[in-house]
Amino acid sequence: EIVLTQFPGTLSLSPGERATLSCRASQSIASNYLAWYQQKPGQTPRLLIYAASNRATGIPDRFSGSGSGTDFTLTISRLEPEDFAMYHCQQYGDSPLTFGQGTRLEIK
Amino acid sequence: QVQLVQSGAEVAKPGASVRVSCKTSGYTFTAYYIHWVRQAPGQGLEWVGWINTNSSGTFYGHRFQGRVSVTRDTSVNTAYMDLSGLTPDDTAFYYCARDPIGSSSAIDYWGQGTLVTVSS
């Protein structure tokens, strides 16, 4: 199965700053089927990005995804207070689907 | 509107089995996979398995093979996850979620989660 490694584990930034989150796969992800989810405490995950670079419906354009093959990035161009949360990457190009261990984005 | 409504919390003893249901509405049931994903308290997401609600084909995560079964009933637009041989390590929130068949999109709607607690 494809192992996803997210880094950093925790990212401490201030509102207004730029956030860069990484997700590396143990092998190339078919069709770049890599998704990013945001999860806040007590809530279910929310789809942000699918197929590496496509924003899901209703997601603000400060969120962007990039990458291909084994290396992928989620960028939040200018952090809003509501963006501080846990972020998960997931590959769905091959079964079994797998998730990364998550990156916690916290207020500095 | 799209809804995935899961059954209530379960408490089970080690070695027992549990069934969690996921009743859907607001969309064409057979146009979407149903995935099961779990999350232990304070931990990350772990994929359990999926069912193609159109063909009833399934695929399970390696660590669940042999003790998980995902089924669906198209007459009531509901999917089920049965997990057997429970251990305390299976204590987690279990989520169902949908994903369009034959699309490049990913999981876009989730159930509210069902807490399964395994304790003697």
Tab-separated table of C-alpha atoms in Angstrom:
chain	number	residue	atom	x	y	z
A	1	GLU	CA	0.000	0.000	0.000
A	2	ILE	CA	1.044	3.603	-0.533
A	3	VAL	CA	2.371	5.288	2.596
A	4	LEU	CA	1.810	9.033	2.846
A	5	THR	CA	4.089	11.138	5.030
A	6	GLN	CA	2.995	14.648	5.933
A	7	PHE	CA	5.356	17.327	7.149
A	8	PRO	CA	5.735	19.226	9.244
A	9	GLY	CA	3.789	17.490	11.980
A	10	THR	CA	2.916	20.849	13.503
A	11	LEU	CA	3.101	24.264	11.854
A	12	SER	CA	2.914	27.404	14.003
A	13	LEU	CA	2.034	30.568	12.113
A	14	SER	CA	0.170	33.832	12.567
A	15	PRO	CA	-2.973	35.049	10.788
A	16	GLY	CA	-2.042	36.702	7.509
A	17	GLU	CA	0.991	34.486	6.942
A	18	ARG	CA	1.416	31.908	4.191
A	19	ALA	CA	1.194	28.206	5.076
A	20	THR	CA	2.873	25.441	3.108
A	21	LEU	CA	1.998	21.847	3.983
A	22	SER	CA	3.644	18.853	2.339
A	23	CYS	CA	2.609	15.293	1.616
A	24	ARG	CA	5.048	12.732	0.224
A	25	ALA	CA	4.024	9.322	-1.117
A	26	SER	CA	6.070	6.127	-0.977
A	27	GLN	CA	5.297	5.555	-4.669
A	28	SER	CA	3.770	7.513	-7.487
A	29	ILE	CA	0.050	8.192	-7.087
A	30	ALA	CA	-2.004	7.131	-10.076
A	31	SER	CA	-3.583	10.020	-11.957
A	32	ASN	CA	-2.382	12.321	-9.156
A	33	TYR	CA	-5.457	11.338	-7.187
A	34	LEU	CA	-4.399	13.154	-4.043
A	35	ALA	CA	-6.884	14.984	-1.841
A	36	TRP	CA	-6.543	17.402	1.063
A	37	TYR	CA	-9.004	17.652	3.934
A	38	GLN	CA	-9.387	20.110	6.777
A	39	GLN	CA	-10.668	18.882	10.123
A	40	LYS	CA	-11.566	20.945	13.171
A	41	PRO	CA	-12.094	19.465	16.649
A	42	GLY	CA	-15.406	17.665	16.938
A	43	GLN	CA	-16.108	17.967	13.216
A	44	THR	CA	-15.892	15.678	10.228
A	45	PRO	CA	-13.225	16.297	7.582
A	46	ARG	CA	-13.992	18.824	4.857
A	47	LEU	CA	-12.729	18.271	1.325
A	48	LEU	CA	-10.512	21.157	0.201
A	49	ILE	CA	-8.602	19.880	-2.842
A	50	TYR	CA	-9.028	16.832	-5.095
A	51	ALA	CA	-6.865	15.431	-7.883
A	52	ALA	CA	-3.919	17.382	-6.465
A	53	SER	CA	-4.938	20.848	-7.614
A	54	ASN	CA	-8.714	21.169	-7.950
A	55	ARG	CA	-10.555	23.180	-5.321
A	56	ALA	CA	-13.727	21.574	-4.042
A	57	THR	CA	-17.025	23.402	-4.202
A	58	GLY	CA	-17.168	26.429	-1.940
A	59	ILE	CA	-13.498	26.402	-0.953
A	60	PRO	CA	-11.916	29.884	-0.863
A	61	ASP	CA	-9.224	30.605	-3.424
A	62	ARG	CA	-6.610	31.194	-0.730
A	63	PHE	CA	-6.372	27.370	-0.662
A	64	SER	CA	-4.388	25.832	-3.497
A	65	GLY	CA	-2.885	22.450	-4.199
A	66	SER	CA	0.037	21.482	-6.370
A	67	GLY	CA	2.365	18.608	-7.100
A	68	SER	CA	2.462	15.350	-8.960
A	69	GLY	CA	3.882	11.849	-8.717
A	70	THR	CA	5.071	11.522	-5.121
A	71	ASP	CA	5.305	15.107	-3.861
A	72	PHE	CA	2.313	17.307	-3.168
A	73	THR	CA	1.739	20.640	-1.455
A	74	LEU	CA	-1.208	22.459	0.059
A	75	THR	CA	-0.732	26.211	0.246
A	76	ILE	CA	-2.873	28.654	2.168
A	77	SER	CA	-1.902	32.042	0.795
A	78	ARG	CA	-2.982	34.214	3.710
A	79	LEU	CA	-4.148	32.541	6.893
A	80	GLU	CA	-7.521	33.441	8.361
A	81	PRO	CA	-8.342	32.632	12.017
A	82	GLU	CA	-10.700	29.850	10.894
A	83	ASP	CA	-7.911	28.074	9.000
A	84	PHE	CA	-6.170	26.828	12.146
A	85	ALA	CA	-7.040	23.133	12.171
A	86	MET	CA	-5.730	19.677	11.295
A	87	TYR	CA	-5.000	18.923	7.645
A	88	HIS	CA	-4.961	15.434	6.143
A	89	CYS	CA	-3.796	14.259	2.743
A	90	GLN	CA	-5.277	11.136	1.166
A	91	GLN	CA	-4.443	9.165	-1.950
A	92	TYR	CA	-7.270	7.508	-3.845
A	93	GLY	CA	-5.461	6.422	-6.976
A	94	ASP	CA	-4.957	2.885	-5.709
A	95	SER	CA	-6.774	0.684	-3.241
A	96	PRO	CA	-6.266	0.451	-0.369
A	97	LEU	CA	-6.796	4.172	-0.006
A	98	THR	CA	-4.477	5.711	2.550
A	99	PHE	CA	-4.208	8.881	4.616
A	100	GLY	CA	-1.224	10.760	5.895
A	101	GLN	CA	-0.804	11.187	9.638
A	102	GLY	CA	-1.891	14.834	9.496
A	103	THR	CA	-0.386	18.282	9.984
A	104	ARG	CA	-1.631	20.441	12.830
A	105	LEU	CA	-1.745	24.115	11.898
A	106	GLU	CA	-1.723	26.161	15.083
A	107	ILE	CA	-1.720	29.838	15.942
A	108	LYS	CA	1.710	31.164	16.848
B	1	GLN	CA	-29.733	17.986	0.618
B	2	VAL	CA	-27.136	15.246	0.821
B	3	GLN	CA	-27.215	13.395	4.127
B	4	LEU	CA	-25.435	10.370	5.513
B	5	VAL	CA	-26.915	9.451	8.884
B	6	GLN	CA	-25.185	6.801	10.957
B	7	SER	CA	-26.468	4.564	13.717
B	8	GLY	CA	-25.769	5.356	17.345
B	9	ALA	CA	-22.829	4.689	19.614
B	10	GLU	CA	-21.918	1.104	20.426
B	11	VAL	CA	-20.185	-0.493	23.382
B	12	ALA	CA	-18.824	-3.991	22.817
B	13	LYS	CA	-16.669	-6.497	24.634
B	14	PRO	CA	-13.384	-7.789	23.259
B	15	GLY	CA	-13.980	-10.561	20.733
B	16	ALA	CA	-17.472	-9.361	19.896
B	17	SER	CA	-18.796	-7.925	16.623
B	18	VAL	CA	-20.462	-4.632	15.812
B	19	ARG	CA	-22.604	-3.355	12.944
B	20	VAL	CA	-22.751	0.305	11.986
B	21	SER	CA	-25.310	1.526	9.460
B	22	CYS	CA	-25.210	4.546	7.169
B	23	LYS	CA	-28.531	5.720	5.751
B	24	THR	CA	-28.205	8.102	2.841
B	25	SER	CA	-30.560	10.571	1.195
B	26	GLY	CA	-30.539	13.500	-1.174
B	27	TYR	CA	-28.601	11.873	-4.006
B	28	THR	CA	-28.519	8.787	-6.249
B	29	PHE	CA	-27.196	6.093	-3.930
B	30	THR	CA	-25.769	3.854	-6.655
B	31	ALA	CA	-23.738	6.647	-8.242
B	32	TYR	CA	-21.318	6.816	-5.326
B	33	TYR	CA	-18.944	4.542	-3.459
B	34	ILE	CA	-19.443	4.367	0.269
B	35	HIS	CA	-16.212	4.377	2.227
B	36	TRP	CA	-15.685	3.584	5.884
B	37	VAL	CA	-12.992	5.536	7.700
B	38	ARG	CA	-12.126	5.421	11.373
B	39	GLN	CA	-10.434	7.811	13.752
B	40	ALA	CA	-9.286	6.876	17.226
B	41	PRO	CA	-9.589	9.729	19.750
B	42	GLY	CA	-6.882	12.293	19.080
B	43	GLN	CA	-5.471	10.304	16.169
B	44	GLY	CA	-5.424	10.510	12.392
B	45	LEU	CA	-7.780	9.032	9.807
B	46	GLU	CA	-7.572	5.366	8.856
B	47	TRP	CA	-9.333	3.947	5.815
B	48	VAL	CA	-11.268	0.736	6.486
B	49	GLY	CA	-12.822	-0.154	3.139
B	50	TRP	CA	-15.270	0.744	0.387
B	51	ILE	CA	-18.238	-0.674	-1.436
B	52	ASN	CA	-19.267	0.068	-4.981
B	53	THR	CA	-22.960	0.560	-4.306
B	54	ASN	CA	-23.783	-0.182	-7.952
B	55	SER	CA	-21.948	-3.497	-8.351
B	56	SER	CA	-21.647	-4.377	-4.622
B	57	GLY	CA	-17.916	-4.933	-5.140
B	58	THR	CA	-15.769	-4.268	-2.066
B	59	PHE	CA	-12.167	-3.587	-1.099
B	60	TYR	CA	-10.756	-3.579	2.393
B	61	GLY	CA	-7.659	-2.247	4.091
B	62	HIS	CA	-5.034	-4.887	4.734
B	63	ARG	CA	-5.311	-4.758	8.513
B	64	PHE	CA	-9.077	-5.291	8.375
B	65	GLN	CA	-9.228	-8.112	5.868
B	66	GLY	CA	-10.909	-11.181	7.284
B	67	ARG	CA	-12.805	-9.339	9.981
B	68	VAL	CA	-14.668	-6.552	8.182
B	69	SER	CA	-17.578	-6.794	5.795
B	70	VAL	CA	-19.236	-3.868	4.034
B	71	THR	CA	-22.635	-4.392	2.440
B	72	ARG	CA	-25.426	-2.263	1.063
B	73	ASP	CA	-29.189	-2.409	0.605
B	74	THR	CA	-30.232	-0.355	-2.406
B	75	SER	CA	-33.931	-0.593	-1.453
B	76	VAL	CA	-33.275	1.640	1.560
B	77	ASN	CA	-30.156	3.492	0.322
B	78	THR	CA	-28.167	2.222	3.272
B	79	ALA	CA	-24.688	0.814	3.721
B	80	TYR	CA	-23.453	-1.327	6.584
B	81	MET	CA	-20.104	-2.099	8.131
B	82	ASP	CA	-19.678	-5.238	10.209
B	83	LEU	CA	-16.470	-5.530	12.214
B	84	SER	CA	-15.685	-8.694	14.149
B	85	GLY	CA	-12.953	-9.862	16.521
B	86	LEU	CA	-12.983	-6.501	18.295
B	87	THR	CA	-10.071	-5.446	20.480
B	88	PRO	CA	-9.598	-2.266	22.534
B	89	ASP	CA	-7.508	-0.922	19.619
B	90	ASP	CA	-10.709	-0.805	17.570
B	91	THR	CA	-12.124	1.911	19.830
B	92	ALA	CA	-12.705	4.835	17.480
B	93	PHE	CA	-15.188	6.979	15.661
B	94	TYR	CA	-16.283	5.195	12.487
B	95	TYR	CA	-17.392	7.389	9.598
B	96	CYS	CA	-19.147	6.522	6.383
B	97	ALA	CA	-18.485	8.822	3.452
B	98	ARG	CA	-19.367	8.994	-0.225
B	99	ASP	CA	-17.183	9.337	-3.313
B	100	PRO	CA	-18.499	9.561	-6.887
B	101	ILE	CA	-17.999	6.452	-8.991
B	102	GLY	CA	-16.008	7.080	-12.148
B	103	SER	CA	-14.993	10.626	-11.229
B	104	SER	CA	-11.706	12.271	-10.355
B	105	SER	CA	-13.296	13.786	-7.278
B	106	ALA	CA	-12.694	12.484	-3.784
B	107	ILE	CA	-14.793	11.899	-0.659
B	108	ASP	CA	-17.062	14.922	-0.409
B	109	TYR	CA	-19.704	14.132	2.229
B	110	TRP	CA	-19.320	12.350	5.538
B	111	GLY	CA	-21.660	10.824	8.047
B	112	GLN	CA	-21.664	12.244	11.552
B	113	GLY	CA	-19.610	9.365	12.938
B	114	THR	CA	-20.383	6.467	15.269
B	115	LEU	CA	-18.303	5.937	18.387
B	116	VAL	CA	-17.473	2.289	18.930
B	117	THR	CA	-16.006	1.561	22.341
B	118	VAL	CA	-14.430	-1.818	23.021
B	119	SER	CA	-14.021	-2.551	26.683
B	120	SER	CA	-14.367	-5.478	29.026
